[in-house]
Amino acid sequence: MLLLRITSRIIFANIEMNSIVMKKASPQINPSDACKIPCFDHDKVAAIKAMLSEQEERLPELAEFYKLLGNTTRLKILFALGKSELCVCDIAHVLELSTAATSHQLKSLRNQGWLRKRDDGKMVYYRLHSIDLLKALKGDLKMLEARLG
């Protein structure tokens, strides 16, 4: 009998937990965030669909681009290399990371084509492939600062 009570309590607790999780997972729509009547501008929608269709094959690449930028360590590397070419050890010290962890991040950035690697004897140096990325990042940072006030 005791086992039955414990089992039923566990089952009830699981049901309660699942309903709590489901309540948290389901988004609440604020009525002020949506149109009050269902309608749309046919010409505007058609033009935007055509534009998106033209960009369709590039969007996954762009998503990957932003995914790589969604890492603070990689952003720090890009800003650091905006100052000058650095060896892996220097970058690791700047970031206070191991050389292995730093090399892993550098490889991701290099594979994307953002960095250039130069071997010099036993040293490995990295630099930005193009200053354009750094300019864009600095512009984004200024925009964020302006937005935050």
PDB file of C-alpha atoms in Angstrom:
ATOM      1  CA  MET A   1       0.000   0.000   0.000  1.00  0.00           C
ATOM      2  CA  LEU A   2       2.853   2.366   0.861  1.00  0.00           C
ATOM      3  CA  LEU A   3       4.519   1.608  -2.481  1.00  0.00           C
ATOM      4  CA  LEU A   4       1.264   2.399  -4.287  1.00  0.00           C
ATOM      5  CA  ARG A   5       0.998   5.782  -2.521  1.00  0.00           C
ATOM      6  CA  ILE A   6       4.618   6.645  -3.290  1.00  0.00           C
ATOM      7  CA  THR A   7       4.202   5.583  -6.918  1.00  0.00           C
ATOM      8  CA  SER A   8       1.011   7.593  -7.335  1.00  0.00           C
ATOM      9  CA  ARG A   9       2.687  10.633  -5.759  1.00  0.00           C
ATOM     10  CA  ILE A  10       5.636  10.297  -8.123  1.00  0.00           C
ATOM     11  CA  ILE A  11       3.309   9.971 -11.112  1.00  0.00           C
ATOM     12  CA  PHE A  12       1.287  12.971  -9.925  1.00  0.00           C
ATOM     13  CA  ALA A  13       4.487  14.975  -9.374  1.00  0.00           C
ATOM     14  CA  ASN A  14       5.674  14.068 -12.887  1.00  0.00           C
ATOM     15  CA  ILE A  15       2.343  15.149 -14.361  1.00  0.00           C
ATOM     16  CA  GLU A  16       2.562  18.439 -12.453  1.00  0.00           C
ATOM     17  CA  MET A  17       6.160  18.987 -13.584  1.00  0.00           C
ATOM     18  CA  ASN A  18       5.277  18.216 -17.202  1.00  0.00           C
ATOM     19  CA  SER A  19       2.383  20.658 -17.156  1.00  0.00           C
ATOM     20  CA  ILE A  20       4.644  23.313 -15.626  1.00  0.00           C
ATOM     21  CA  VAL A  21       7.226  22.702 -18.345  1.00  0.00           C
ATOM     22  CA  MET A  22       4.523  22.829 -21.019  1.00  0.00           C
ATOM     23  CA  LYS A  23       3.161  26.083 -19.613  1.00  0.00           C
ATOM     24  CA  LYS A  24       6.613  27.643 -19.656  1.00  0.00           C
ATOM     25  CA  ALA A  25       7.374  26.335 -23.142  1.00  0.00           C
ATOM     26  CA  SER A  26       4.207  27.624 -24.796  1.00  0.00           C
ATOM     27  CA  PRO A  27       4.673  31.265 -25.803  1.00  0.00           C
ATOM     28  CA  GLN A  28       2.131  33.799 -24.692  1.00  0.00           C
ATOM     29  CA  ILE A  29       0.979  36.070 -27.487  1.00  0.00           C
ATOM     30  CA  ASN A  30       0.330  39.623 -26.468  1.00  0.00           C
ATOM     31  CA  PRO A  31      -2.753  40.829 -28.383  1.00  0.00           C
ATOM     32  CA  SER A  32      -1.114  44.203 -28.949  1.00  0.00           C
ATOM     33  CA  ASP A  33       1.705  42.439 -30.879  1.00  0.00           C
ATOM     34  CA  ALA A  34      -0.570  41.199 -33.675  1.00  0.00           C
ATOM     35  CA  CYS A  35      -3.015  42.660 -36.171  1.00  0.00           C
ATOM     36  CA  LYS A  36      -6.577  42.840 -34.966  1.00  0.00           C
ATOM     37  CA  ILE A  37      -7.927  41.761 -38.369  1.00  0.00           C
ATOM     38  CA  PRO A  38      -6.358  39.158 -40.686  1.00  0.00           C
ATOM     39  CA  CYS A  39      -5.273  40.830 -43.930  1.00  0.00           C
ATOM     40  CA  PHE A  40      -2.147  41.399 -45.995  1.00  0.00           C
ATOM     41  CA  ASP A  41      -0.804  43.563 -48.808  1.00  0.00           C
ATOM     42  CA  HIS A  42      -0.552  41.209 -51.817  1.00  0.00           C
ATOM     43  CA  ASP A  43       1.990  43.321 -53.732  1.00  0.00           C
ATOM     44  CA  LYS A  44       4.249  43.876 -50.736  1.00  0.00           C
ATOM     45  CA  VAL A  45       4.140  40.187 -49.747  1.00  0.00           C
ATOM     46  CA  ALA A  46       4.869  39.069 -53.338  1.00  0.00           C
ATOM     47  CA  ALA A  47       7.846  41.439 -53.612  1.00  0.00           C
ATOM     48  CA  ILE A  48       9.320  40.269 -50.323  1.00  0.00           C
ATOM     49  CA  LYS A  49       8.794  36.593 -51.219  1.00  0.00           C
ATOM     50  CA  ALA A  50      10.618  37.179 -54.516  1.00  0.00           C
ATOM     51  CA  MET A  51      13.503  38.894 -52.719  1.00  0.00           C
ATOM     52  CA  LEU A  52      13.763  36.063 -50.170  1.00  0.00           C
ATOM     53  CA  SER A  53      13.637  33.495 -52.958  1.00  0.00           C
ATOM     54  CA  GLU A  54      16.668  35.134 -54.599  1.00  0.00           C
ATOM     55  CA  GLN A  55      18.590  34.967 -51.312  1.00  0.00           C
ATOM     56  CA  GLU A  56      17.405  31.478 -50.325  1.00  0.00           C
ATOM     57  CA  GLU A  57      20.608  29.600 -51.138  1.00  0.00           C
ATOM     58  CA  ARG A  58      22.822  32.129 -49.302  1.00  0.00           C
ATOM     59  CA  LEU A  59      20.786  32.305 -46.091  1.00  0.00           C
ATOM     60  CA  PRO A  60      22.220  29.094 -44.551  1.00  0.00           C
ATOM     61  CA  GLU A  61      25.730  30.472 -45.133  1.00  0.00           C
ATOM     62  CA  LEU A  62      24.737  33.761 -43.538  1.00  0.00           C
ATOM     63  CA  ALA A  63      23.270  31.886 -40.560  1.00  0.00           C
ATOM     64  CA  GLU A  64      26.573  30.002 -40.170  1.00  0.00           C
ATOM     65  CA  PHE A  65      28.414  33.325 -40.405  1.00  0.00           C
ATOM     66  CA  TYR A  66      26.385  34.768 -37.535  1.00  0.00           C
ATOM     67  CA  LYS A  67      26.601  31.540 -35.557  1.00  0.00           C
ATOM     68  CA  LEU A  68      30.379  31.856 -35.516  1.00  0.00           C
ATOM     69  CA  LEU A  69      30.076  35.474 -34.426  1.00  0.00           C
ATOM     70  CA  GLY A  70      27.791  34.430 -31.576  1.00  0.00           C
ATOM     71  CA  ASN A  71      30.802  33.556 -29.446  1.00  0.00           C
ATOM     72  CA  THR A  72      32.486  36.151 -27.237  1.00  0.00           C
ATOM     73  CA  THR A  73      35.887  34.479 -27.481  1.00  0.00           C
ATOM     74  CA  ARG A  74      35.845  34.579 -31.282  1.00  0.00           C
ATOM     75  CA  LEU A  75      34.775  38.220 -31.243  1.00  0.00           C
ATOM     76  CA  LYS A  76      37.668  39.048 -28.909  1.00  0.00           C
ATOM     77  CA  ILE A  77      40.062  37.273 -31.271  1.00  0.00           C
ATOM     78  CA  LEU A  78      38.782  39.278 -34.233  1.00  0.00           C
ATOM     79  CA  PHE A  79      39.110  42.578 -32.356  1.00  0.00           C
ATOM     80  CA  ALA A  80      42.590  41.627 -31.082  1.00  0.00           C
ATOM     81  CA  LEU A  81      43.761  40.727 -34.577  1.00  0.00           C
ATOM     82  CA  GLY A  82      42.386  44.041 -35.761  1.00  0.00           C
ATOM     83  CA  LYS A  83      45.275  45.653 -33.892  1.00  0.00           C
ATOM     84  CA  SER A  84      48.044  43.481 -35.344  1.00  0.00           C
ATOM     85  CA  GLU A  85      49.137  40.041 -36.416  1.00  0.00           C
ATOM     86  CA  LEU A  86      49.614  37.823 -33.351  1.00  0.00           C
ATOM     87  CA  CYS A  87      51.021  34.391 -32.639  1.00  0.00           C
ATOM     88  CA  VAL A  88      48.800  31.764 -31.034  1.00  0.00           C
ATOM     89  CA  CYS A  89      50.596  32.131 -27.685  1.00  0.00           C
ATOM     90  CA  ASP A  90      50.014  35.896 -27.619  1.00  0.00           C
ATOM     91  CA  ILE A  91      46.326  35.439 -28.415  1.00  0.00           C
ATOM     92  CA  ALA A  92      46.043  32.767 -25.706  1.00  0.00           C
ATOM     93  CA  HIS A  93      47.567  35.152 -23.152  1.00  0.00           C
ATOM     94  CA  VAL A  94      45.282  37.999 -24.208  1.00  0.00           C
ATOM     95  CA  LEU A  95      42.245  35.732 -23.792  1.00  0.00           C
ATOM     96  CA  GLU A  96      43.627  33.935 -20.719  1.00  0.00           C
ATOM     97  CA  LEU A  97      42.974  30.583 -22.404  1.00  0.00           C
ATOM     98  CA  SER A  98      45.104  27.556 -23.119  1.00  0.00           C
ATOM     99  CA  THR A  99      46.859  27.448 -26.474  1.00  0.00           C
ATOM    100  CA  ALA A 100      44.751  24.385 -27.366  1.00  0.00           C
ATOM    101  CA  ALA A 101      41.463  26.210 -26.704  1.00  0.00           C
ATOM    102  CA  THR A 102      42.745  29.259 -28.559  1.00  0.00           C
ATOM    103  CA  SER A 103      43.867  27.156 -31.528  1.00  0.00           C
ATOM    104  CA  HIS A 104      40.420  25.575 -31.700  1.00  0.00           C
ATOM    105  CA  GLN A 105      38.750  28.986 -31.941  1.00  0.00           C
ATOM    106  CA  LEU A 106      41.309  30.188 -34.478  1.00  0.00           C
ATOM    107  CA  LYS A 107      40.678  27.128 -36.636  1.00  0.00           C
ATOM    108  CA  SER A 108      36.926  27.876 -36.707  1.00  0.00           C
ATOM    109  CA  LEU A 109      37.577  31.448 -37.792  1.00  0.00           C
ATOM    110  CA  ARG A 110      40.176  30.408 -40.363  1.00  0.00           C
ATOM    111  CA  ASN A 111      37.871  27.750 -41.831  1.00  0.00           C
ATOM    112  CA  GLN A 112      35.279  30.489 -42.371  1.00  0.00           C
ATOM    113  CA  GLY A 113      37.898  32.436 -44.305  1.00  0.00           C
ATOM    114  CA  TRP A 114      38.183  35.318 -41.860  1.00  0.00           C
ATOM    115  CA  LEU A 115      41.784  34.693 -40.814  1.00  0.00           C
ATOM    116  CA  ARG A 116      45.066  34.007 -42.539  1.00  0.00           C
ATOM    117  CA  LYS A 117      47.703  31.803 -40.956  1.00  0.00           C
ATOM    118  CA  ARG A 118      51.444  32.270 -41.373  1.00  0.00           C
ATOM    119  CA  ASP A 119      54.024  29.739 -40.220  1.00  0.00           C
ATOM    120  CA  ASP A 120      57.380  31.173 -39.195  1.00  0.00           C
ATOM    121  CA  GLY A 121      59.631  28.373 -38.021  1.00  0.00           C
ATOM    122  CA  LYS A 122      58.104  27.079 -34.802  1.00  0.00           C
ATOM    123  CA  MET A 123      55.739  30.026 -34.514  1.00  0.00           C
ATOM    124  CA  VAL A 124      52.241  30.309 -36.000  1.00  0.00           C
ATOM    125  CA  TYR A 125      50.833  33.772 -36.636  1.00  0.00           C
ATOM    126  CA  TYR A 126      47.297  34.848 -37.468  1.00  0.00           C
ATOM    127  CA  ARG A 127      45.941  38.013 -39.028  1.00  0.00           C
ATOM    128  CA  LEU A 128      42.600  39.169 -40.358  1.00  0.00           C
ATOM    129  CA  HIS A 129      41.989  38.198 -43.969  1.00  0.00           C
ATOM    130  CA  SER A 130      40.066  41.406 -44.580  1.00  0.00           C
ATOM    131  CA  ILE A 131      39.681  44.561 -42.561  1.00  0.00           C
ATOM    132  CA  ASP A 132      36.063  44.797 -43.797  1.00  0.00           C
ATOM    133  CA  LEU A 133      34.862  42.327 -41.159  1.00  0.00           C
ATOM    134  CA  LEU A 134      36.494  44.369 -38.404  1.00  0.00           C
ATOM    135  CA  LYS A 135      34.890  47.559 -39.756  1.00  0.00           C
ATOM    136  CA  ALA A 136      31.483  45.857 -39.753  1.00  0.00           C
ATOM    137  CA  LEU A 137      31.981  44.593 -36.186  1.00  0.00           C
ATOM    138  CA  LYS A 138      33.037  48.029 -34.967  1.00  0.00           C
ATOM    139  CA  GLY A 139      29.987  49.525 -36.687  1.00  0.00           C
ATOM    140  CA  ASP A 140      27.743  46.968 -34.997  1.00  0.00           C
ATOM    141  CA  LEU A 141      29.344  47.746 -31.648  1.00  0.00           C
ATOM    142  CA  LYS A 142      28.706  51.485 -32.126  1.00  0.00           C
ATOM    143  CA  MET A 143      25.103  50.765 -33.078  1.00  0.00           C
ATOM    144  CA  LEU A 144      24.679  48.632 -29.943  1.00  0.00           C
ATOM    145  CA  GLU A 145      26.207  51.320 -27.738  1.00  0.00           C
ATOM    146  CA  ALA A 146      23.886  53.949 -29.241  1.00  0.00           C
ATOM    147  CA  ARG A 147      20.898  51.693 -28.718  1.00  0.00           C
ATOM    148  CA  LEU A 148      21.788  51.035 -25.090  1.00  0.00           C
ATOM    149  CA  GLY A 149      22.341  54.737 -24.507  1.00  0.00           C
TER     150      GLY A 149
END
